[in-house]
PDB file of C-alpha atoms in Angstrom:
ATOM      1  CA  LEU A   1     -18.567 -13.742  -1.212  1.00 73.00           C
ATOM      2  CA  ALA A   2     -18.859 -10.104  -0.212  1.00 81.00           C
ATOM      3  CA  PRO A   3     -19.709  -6.847  -2.039  1.00 81.00           C
ATOM      4  CA  GLY A   4     -17.196  -4.843   0.014  1.00 84.00           C
ATOM      5  CA  ALA A   5     -16.064  -4.404   3.607  1.00 88.00           C
ATOM      6  CA  ILE A   6     -17.664  -6.796   6.085  1.00 90.00           C
ATOM      7  CA  LEU A   7     -17.466  -7.464   9.828  1.00 92.00           C
ATOM      8  CA  THR A   8     -15.398 -10.526  10.709  1.00 92.00           C
ATOM      9  CA  SER A   9     -15.737 -11.063  14.473  1.00 91.00           C
ATOM     10  CA  TRP A  10     -16.330 -14.737  13.648  1.00 93.00           C
ATOM     11  CA  ALA A  11     -12.880 -15.061  12.047  1.00 91.00           C
ATOM     12  CA  GLU A  12     -11.169 -15.589  15.405  1.00 90.00           C
ATOM     13  CA  HIS A  13     -12.964 -18.933  15.637  1.00 93.00           C
ATOM     14  CA  ALA A  14     -11.723 -20.091  12.216  1.00 91.00           C
ATOM     15  CA  ASP A  15      -8.327 -21.361  11.057  1.00 87.00           C
ATOM     16  CA  ALA A  16      -8.503 -19.111   7.993  1.00 84.00           C
ATOM     17  CA  ALA A  17     -10.926 -16.830   6.170  1.00 87.00           C
ATOM     18  CA  LEU A  18     -11.272 -16.580   2.406  1.00 89.00           C
ATOM     19  CA  VAL A  19     -12.875 -13.485   0.868  1.00 89.00           C
ATOM     20  CA  LEU A  20     -13.754 -13.697  -2.831  1.00 87.00           C
ATOM     21  CA  PHE A  21     -15.689 -10.428  -3.221  1.00 87.00           C
ATOM     22  CA  LEU A  22     -17.701 -10.478  -6.467  1.00 83.00           C
ATOM     23  CA  GLY A  23     -15.672 -12.672  -8.806  1.00 81.00           C
ATOM     24  CA  GLY A  24     -16.357 -13.616 -12.397  1.00 86.00           C
ATOM     25  CA  GLU A  25     -17.288 -16.843 -14.152  1.00 90.00           C
ATOM     26  CA  ALA A  26     -13.978 -18.547 -13.219  1.00 89.00           C
ATOM     27  CA  THR A  27     -14.445 -17.929  -9.481  1.00 89.00           C
ATOM     28  CA  GLY A  28     -15.244 -21.568  -8.765  1.00 91.00           C
ATOM     29  CA  LEU A  29     -12.094 -22.808 -10.485  1.00 93.00           C
ATOM     30  CA  ALA A  30      -9.934 -20.286  -8.667  1.00 90.00           C
ATOM     31  CA  LEU A  31     -11.518 -21.216  -5.334  1.00 91.00           C
ATOM     32  CA  SER A  32     -10.917 -24.925  -5.862  1.00 94.00           C
ATOM     33  CA  ASP A  33      -7.272 -24.318  -6.851  1.00 95.00           C
ATOM     34  CA  VAL A  34      -6.631 -22.382  -3.630  1.00 94.00           C
ATOM     35  CA  LEU A  35      -8.560 -24.694  -1.282  1.00 93.00           C
ATOM     36  CA  SER A  36      -6.927 -27.797  -2.740  1.00 94.00           C
ATOM     37  CA  GLY A  37      -3.465 -26.288  -2.394  1.00 93.00           C
ATOM     38  CA  HIS A  38      -2.808 -26.455  -6.130  1.00 94.00           C
ATOM     39  CA  VAL A  39      -2.143 -22.695  -6.092  1.00 94.00           C
ATOM     40  CA  SER A  40      -0.822 -20.604  -3.205  1.00 95.00           C
ATOM     41  CA  PRO A  41      -3.070 -17.540  -2.717  1.00 95.00           C
ATOM     42  CA  SER A  42      -1.503 -14.163  -3.428  1.00 95.00           C
ATOM     43  CA  GLY A  43      -4.463 -11.763  -3.496  1.00 93.00           C
ATOM     44  CA  ARG A  44      -4.490  -8.659  -1.297  1.00 95.00           C
ATOM     45  CA  LEU A  45      -7.336  -6.722   0.299  1.00 95.00           C
ATOM     46  CA  PRO A  46      -8.243  -3.575  -1.698  1.00 94.00           C
ATOM     47  CA  LEU A  47      -9.843  -2.160   1.463  1.00 93.00           C
ATOM     48  CA  THR A  48      -9.712  -2.449   5.248  1.00 94.00           C
ATOM     49  CA  LEU A  49     -12.040  -4.805   7.092  1.00 94.00           C
ATOM     50  CA  PRO A  50     -13.048  -2.774  10.155  1.00 94.00           C
ATOM     51  CA  ALA A  51     -13.068  -4.029  13.728  1.00 94.00           C
ATOM     52  CA  ALA A  52     -16.536  -2.571  14.398  1.00 93.00           C
ATOM     53  CA  GLU A  53     -19.494  -1.235  12.442  1.00 91.00           C
ATOM     54  CA  ALA A  54     -18.922   2.217  13.956  1.00 89.00           C
ATOM     55  CA  ASP A  55     -15.584   2.402  12.105  1.00 90.00           C
ATOM     56  CA  ALA A  56     -17.293   2.309   8.700  1.00 85.00           C
ATOM     57  CA  THR A  57     -18.867   5.296   6.957  1.00 82.00           C
ATOM     58  CA  PRO A  58     -22.641   4.809   7.340  1.00 81.00           C
ATOM     59  CA  PRO A  59     -24.855   5.021   4.239  1.00 82.00           C
ATOM     60  CA  CYS A  60     -26.784   8.231   3.749  1.00 85.00           C
ATOM     61  CA  ALA A  61     -30.497   7.884   3.073  1.00 86.00           C
ATOM     62  CA  GLY A  62     -31.202  11.591   2.668  1.00 87.00           C
ATOM     63  CA  LEU A  63     -31.292  13.742  -0.442  1.00 89.00           C
ATOM     64  CA  SER A  64     -28.342  15.797   0.796  1.00 91.00           C
ATOM     65  CA  CYS A  65     -25.320  13.991   2.250  1.00 88.00           C
ATOM     66  CA  SER A  66     -22.293  15.581   3.877  1.00 86.00           C
ATOM     67  CA  TYR A  67     -19.054  13.620   3.889  1.00 83.00           C
ATOM     68  CA  THR A  68     -16.331  15.371   5.842  1.00 86.00           C
ATOM     69  CA  GLU A  69     -13.516  12.779   5.762  1.00 86.00           C
ATOM     70  CA  GLY A  70     -11.556  14.717   3.175  1.00 88.00           C
ATOM     71  CA  LEU A  71      -8.441  12.745   2.187  1.00 90.00           C
ATOM     72  CA  ALA A  72      -8.743  10.488   5.248  1.00 87.00           C
ATOM     73  CA  LEU A  73     -11.461   8.337   3.744  1.00 86.00           C
ATOM     74  CA  ALA A  74     -11.744   4.547   3.725  1.00 87.00           C
ATOM     75  CA  TRP A  75      -8.599   2.652   4.817  1.00 92.00           C
ATOM     76  CA  ARG A  76      -6.497   5.818   5.142  1.00 91.00           C
ATOM     77  CA  GLY A  77      -8.807   7.174   7.814  1.00 89.00           C
ATOM     78  CA  LEU A  78      -8.514   3.958   9.833  1.00 91.00           C
ATOM     79  CA  HIS A  79      -4.764   3.542   9.609  1.00 83.00           C
ATOM     80  CA  LYS A  80      -3.965   4.371  13.237  1.00 83.00           C
ATOM     81  CA  ARG A  81      -7.015   2.610  14.665  1.00 90.00           C
ATOM     82  CA  PRO A  82      -7.515  -1.090  15.475  1.00 93.00           C
ATOM     83  CA  VAL A  83      -8.913  -3.028  12.507  1.00 94.00           C
ATOM     84  CA  ALA A  84      -9.758  -6.667  11.795  1.00 94.00           C
ATOM     85  CA  PHE A  85      -7.653  -6.931   8.630  1.00 94.00           C
ATOM     86  CA  PRO A  86      -5.665  -4.004   7.181  1.00 95.00           C
ATOM     87  CA  PHE A  87      -5.552  -2.699   3.622  1.00 96.00           C
ATOM     88  CA  GLY A  88      -3.218  -4.815   1.483  1.00 96.00           C
ATOM     89  CA  HIS A  89      -3.415  -7.851   3.798  1.00 96.00           C
ATOM     90  CA  GLY A  90      -3.353 -11.366   2.404  1.00 95.00           C
ATOM     91  CA  LEU A  91      -2.120 -14.803   3.420  1.00 93.00           C
ATOM     92  CA  SER A  92      -0.066 -17.365   1.523  1.00 95.00           C
ATOM     93  CA  TYR A  93       0.886 -21.015   1.925  1.00 96.00           C
ATOM     94  CA  THR A  94       4.473 -19.831   2.247  1.00 97.00           C
ATOM     95  CA  ARG A  95       6.180 -16.833   3.854  1.00 96.00           C
ATOM     96  CA  PHE A  96       8.408 -14.031   2.586  1.00 97.00           C
ATOM     97  CA  SER A  97      11.135 -11.769   3.931  1.00 97.00           C
ATOM     98  CA  TYR A  98      12.409  -8.397   2.737  1.00 97.00           C
ATOM     99  CA  SER A  99      15.913  -6.920   2.708  1.00 97.00           C
ATOM    100  CA  TRP A 100      17.273  -3.647   1.382  1.00 97.00           C
ATOM    101  CA  GLU A 101      19.461  -3.736  -1.690  1.00 96.00           C
ATOM    102  CA  THR A 102      19.579   0.066  -2.051  1.00 94.00           C
ATOM    103  CA  GLU A 103      17.853   2.352   0.445  1.00 93.00           C
ATOM    104  CA  PRO A 104      16.563   5.744  -0.776  1.00 91.00           C
ATOM    105  CA  ALA A 105      19.164   8.506  -0.530  1.00 88.00           C
ATOM    106  CA  PRO A 106      18.847  10.761   2.567  1.00 88.00           C
ATOM    107  CA  SER A 107      17.931  13.721   0.333  1.00 83.00           C
ATOM    108  CA  ALA A 108      17.076  14.459  -3.299  1.00 71.00           C
ATOM    109  CA  GLY A 109      19.993  14.690  -5.726  1.00 55.00           C
ATOM    110  CA  GLY A 110      21.390  18.077  -6.615  1.00 45.00           C
ATOM    111  CA  GLY A 111      20.038  17.879 -10.160  1.00 46.00           C
ATOM    112  CA  ALA A 112      16.440  17.286  -9.067  1.00 48.00           C
ATOM    113  CA  THR A 113      13.905  19.973  -9.919  1.00 50.00           C
ATOM    114  CA  LEU A 114      11.745  20.443  -6.826  1.00 56.00           C
ATOM    115  CA  ASP A 115       9.899  23.640  -7.693  1.00 55.00           C
ATOM    116  CA  GLY A 116       7.934  24.855 -10.669  1.00 51.00           C
ATOM    117  CA  ARG A 117       6.231  22.644 -13.195  1.00 57.00           C
ATOM    118  CA  GLY A 118       8.885  20.074 -14.039  1.00 63.00           C
ATOM    119  CA  ASP A 119       8.379  16.632 -15.506  1.00 77.00           C
ATOM    120  CA  ALA A 120       5.843  14.877 -13.241  1.00 81.00           C
ATOM    121  CA  GLN A 121       7.560  11.516 -13.814  1.00 83.00           C
ATOM    122  CA  GLN A 122      11.051  12.805 -13.044  1.00 84.00           C
ATOM    123  CA  PRO A 123      12.601  10.285 -10.595  1.00 87.00           C
ATOM    124  CA  LEU A 124      13.707  11.949  -7.364  1.00 89.00           C
ATOM    125  CA  PHE A 125      14.568   8.835  -5.353  1.00 93.00           C
ATOM    126  CA  ASN A 126      15.509   5.310  -6.376  1.00 94.00           C
ATOM    127  CA  LEU A 127      15.323   2.269  -4.126  1.00 96.00           C
ATOM    128  CA  SER A 128      15.574  -1.486  -4.454  1.00 97.00           C
ATOM    129  CA  PHE A 129      14.912  -4.414  -2.173  1.00 98.00           C
ATOM    130  CA  ARG A 130      14.928  -8.175  -2.332  1.00 98.00           C
ATOM    131  CA  VAL A 131      11.883 -10.376  -1.636  1.00 98.00           C
ATOM    132  CA  GLN A 132      12.768 -13.935  -0.621  1.00 98.00           C
ATOM    133  CA  ASN A 133      10.568 -17.000  -0.250  1.00 98.00           C
ATOM    134  CA  ASP A 134      11.433 -18.385   3.189  1.00 97.00           C
ATOM    135  CA  GLY A 135       8.792 -21.106   3.153  1.00 97.00           C
ATOM    136  CA  ALA A 136       8.663 -24.674   1.903  1.00 96.00           C
ATOM    137  CA  ARG A 137       6.627 -24.228  -1.275  1.00 96.00           C
ATOM    138  CA  GLU A 138       6.252 -21.987  -4.316  1.00 97.00           C
ATOM    139  CA  GLY A 139       4.429 -18.674  -3.945  1.00 97.00           C
ATOM    140  CA  GLN A 140       4.093 -15.093  -5.134  1.00 97.00           C
ATOM    141  CA  GLU A 141       4.305 -11.977  -2.987  1.00 98.00           C
ATOM    142  CA  VAL A 142       2.728  -8.560  -3.580  1.00 98.00           C
ATOM    143  CA  ALA A 143       5.330  -6.062  -2.356  1.00 98.00           C
ATOM    144  CA  GLN A 144       3.772  -2.722  -1.425  1.00 98.00           C
ATOM    145  CA  LEU A 145       5.426   0.677  -0.963  1.00 98.00           C
ATOM    146  CA  TYR A 146       3.742   3.316   1.192  1.00 97.00           C
ATOM    147  CA  LEU A 147       4.738   6.902   1.957  1.00 97.00           C
ATOM    148  CA  SER A 148       4.122   9.076   4.979  1.00 96.00           C
ATOM    149  CA  TYR A 149       4.278  12.771   4.090  1.00 96.00           C
ATOM    150  CA  PRO A 150       5.607  15.671   6.150  1.00 95.00           C
ATOM    151  CA  GLU A 151       2.923  16.786   8.597  1.00 93.00           C
ATOM    152  CA  SER A 152       2.692  20.177   6.886  1.00 92.00           C
ATOM    153  CA  ALA A 153       1.470  18.483   3.671  1.00 93.00           C
ATOM    154  CA  GLY A 154      -1.885  17.596   5.263  1.00 91.00           C
ATOM    155  CA  GLU A 155      -1.916  14.070   3.788  1.00 93.00           C
ATOM    156  CA  PRO A 156      -3.282  10.911   5.464  1.00 93.00           C
ATOM    157  CA  PRO A 157      -0.863   8.994   7.734  1.00 92.00           C
ATOM    158  CA  LEU A 158       0.056   6.587   4.930  1.00 94.00           C
ATOM    159  CA  VAL A 159      -0.458   6.601   1.158  1.00 95.00           C
ATOM    160  CA  LEU A 160       0.092   3.684  -1.237  1.00 97.00           C
ATOM    161  CA  ARG A 161       2.492   4.679  -4.004  1.00 96.00           C
ATOM    162  CA  HIS A 162       3.600   1.431  -5.680  1.00 97.00           C
ATOM    163  CA  PHE A 163       2.987  -2.305  -5.601  1.00 97.00           C
ATOM    164  CA  VAL A 164       4.692  -5.134  -7.483  1.00 97.00           C
ATOM    165  CA  LYS A 165       3.737  -8.790  -7.727  1.00 98.00           C
ATOM    166  CA  THR A 166       6.760 -11.056  -7.905  1.00 98.00           C
ATOM    167  CA  ARG A 167       7.082 -13.975 -10.259  1.00 97.00           C
ATOM    168  CA  PRO A 168       6.415 -17.407  -8.697  1.00 97.00           C
ATOM    169  CA  LEU A 169       9.308 -17.974  -6.293  1.00 98.00           C
ATOM    170  CA  GLN A 170      10.568 -21.388  -5.286  1.00 98.00           C
ATOM    171  CA  PRO A 171      11.719 -21.987  -1.681  1.00 98.00           C
ATOM    172  CA  SER A 172      14.873 -19.914  -0.920  1.00 98.00           C
ATOM    173  CA  GLN A 173      14.500 -18.092  -4.258  1.00 98.00           C
ATOM    174  CA  SER A 174      14.377 -14.289  -4.297  1.00 98.00           C
ATOM    175  CA  GLU A 175      13.529 -11.439  -6.648  1.00 98.00           C
ATOM    176  CA  LEU A 176      15.041  -7.977  -6.819  1.00 98.00           C
ATOM    177  CA  VAL A 177      12.428  -5.190  -6.952  1.00 98.00           C
ATOM    178  CA  SER A 178      13.554  -1.728  -8.102  1.00 97.00           C
ATOM    179  CA  LEU A 179      11.296   1.305  -7.788  1.00 96.00           C
ATOM    180  CA  SER A 180      11.544   5.048  -8.297  1.00 94.00           C
ATOM    181  CA  LEU A 181       9.684   7.820  -6.508  1.00 95.00           C
ATOM    182  CA  SER A 182       8.805  10.559  -8.966  1.00 92.00           C
ATOM    183  CA  ARG A 183       7.862  14.198  -8.516  1.00 90.00           C
ATOM    184  CA  ARG A 184       4.201  13.210  -8.720  1.00 91.00           C
ATOM    185  CA  ASP A 185       4.675  10.490  -6.088  1.00 94.00           C
ATOM    186  CA  LEU A 186       5.913  13.162  -3.654  1.00 93.00           C
ATOM    187  CA  SER A 187       3.441  15.879  -4.655  1.00 92.00           C
ATOM    188  CA  THR A 188       0.194  17.196  -3.231  1.00 91.00           C
ATOM    189  CA  TRP A 189      -2.511  19.199  -4.986  1.00 87.00           C
ATOM    190  CA  ARG A 190      -2.553  22.903  -4.187  1.00 82.00           C
ATOM    191  CA  PRO A 191      -5.639  24.855  -5.250  1.00 82.00           C
ATOM    192  CA  ALA A 192      -5.285  28.301  -6.746  1.00 78.00           C
ATOM    193  CA  ASP A 193      -5.152  31.105  -4.177  1.00 71.00           C
ATOM    194  CA  SER A 194      -6.014  34.789  -4.259  1.00 60.00           C
ATOM    195  CA  SER A 195      -2.560  35.669  -5.595  1.00 62.00           C
ATOM    196  CA  SER A 196      -1.319  34.934  -9.090  1.00 57.00           C
ATOM    197  CA  GLU A 197      -0.366  31.391  -8.038  1.00 66.00           C
ATOM    198  CA  ARG A 198      -2.161  28.822 -10.162  1.00 73.00           C
ATOM    199  CA  GLY A 199      -3.356  25.540  -8.746  1.00 74.00           C
ATOM    200  CA  GLY A 200      -1.476  22.347  -9.471  1.00 82.00           C
ATOM    201  CA  TRP A 201       0.695  19.540  -8.150  1.00 86.00           C
ATOM    202  CA  ARG A 202       3.626  20.640  -5.988  1.00 87.00           C
ATOM    203  CA  VAL A 203       6.373  18.557  -4.405  1.00 89.00           C
ATOM    204  CA  ALA A 204       5.955  18.548  -0.631  1.00 92.00           C
ATOM    205  CA  HIS A 205       9.004  19.603   1.379  1.00 92.00           C
ATOM    206  CA  GLY A 206      10.130  18.002   4.618  1.00 94.00           C
ATOM    207  CA  ARG A 207      10.787  14.511   5.960  1.00 95.00           C
ATOM    208  CA  PHE A 208       9.119  11.538   4.277  1.00 96.00           C
ATOM    209  CA  GLY A 209       8.805   8.014   5.627  1.00 96.00           C
ATOM    210  CA  VAL A 210       8.891   4.828   3.526  1.00 97.00           C
ATOM    211  CA  VAL A 211       7.187   1.565   4.496  1.00 96.00           C
ATOM    212  CA  VAL A 212       7.708  -1.527   2.324  1.00 97.00           C
ATOM    213  CA  GLY A 213       6.012  -4.840   3.074  1.00 97.00           C
ATOM    214  CA  GLY A 214       3.210  -7.282   2.403  1.00 96.00           C
ATOM    215  CA  SER A 215       0.447  -4.964   3.681  1.00 96.00           C
ATOM    216  CA  SER A 216      -0.132  -1.417   4.943  1.00 96.00           C
ATOM    217  CA  ARG A 217       0.703  -2.676   8.447  1.00 94.00           C
ATOM    218  CA  PRO A 218       3.696  -5.007   8.337  1.00 91.00           C
ATOM    219  CA  ALA A 219       4.326  -6.500  11.766  1.00 84.00           C
ATOM    220  CA  GLU A 220       7.213  -5.264  13.887  1.00 78.00           C
ATOM    221  CA  GLY A 221      10.400  -6.785  12.540  1.00 81.00           C
ATOM    222  CA  GLU A 222       8.827  -7.472   9.139  1.00 88.00           C
ATOM    223  CA  GLY A 223       9.005  -5.323   6.035  1.00 93.00           C
ATOM    224  CA  LEU A 224      11.349  -2.366   5.557  1.00 97.00           C
ATOM    225  CA  ARG A 225      11.392   1.249   6.706  1.00 96.00           C
ATOM    226  CA  ALA A 226      13.424   4.286   5.726  1.00 96.00           C
ATOM    227  CA  GLU A 227      13.288   8.082   5.769  1.00 95.00           C
ATOM    228  CA  PHE A 228      14.458  10.819   3.421  1.00 94.00           C
ATOM    229  CA  GLU A 229      14.333  14.597   3.177  1.00 93.00           C
ATOM    230  CA  VAL A 230      13.044  16.785   0.364  1.00 90.00           C
TER     231      VAL A 230
END
């Protein structure tokens, strides 16, 4: 049980580590189902477990606290640094593989509205991929889609945009996952400036990267990657 991020240097001496956080009244039943093998775990970390205490934001005991991380707070600020367990990580009693069904188009379609205040949910890119259970028993996967923005956008290295939990998949069974990236998914907030320009969400322009997998750091050769231009 843990209230949040913890240090796990001891984990290297264990076969597995189970983090429950602060569960509810059915925590004991869920724990017994997982430990007994009745249910294959499919939970994912909602934070990063840091490699060292210095990697965490220290608590402030003063009356005035200054936090300067900006958008690079929590797991997004640790993305390119060594960590114990990354955001979105989780183990299963089986294993999964990913394959593209439809990669995102190299650039937005000609009918897409990229400027002005268009429909925030207007799809600009569509993509689909297949998640397959390659193990020997039933399990569920949480497929996660992350974006890297053009450097000029000033966003963190990686931002979670979508996640989908598959249905229970039998060995060799797969599920097709289809997602769309909307104007809002590709937008950043621009504050009002000294001109007549009002603040609001604006689609960022440049080259985007897509990372699809079972965590924010899929191992080399695992998960899917693509790029597109806006």
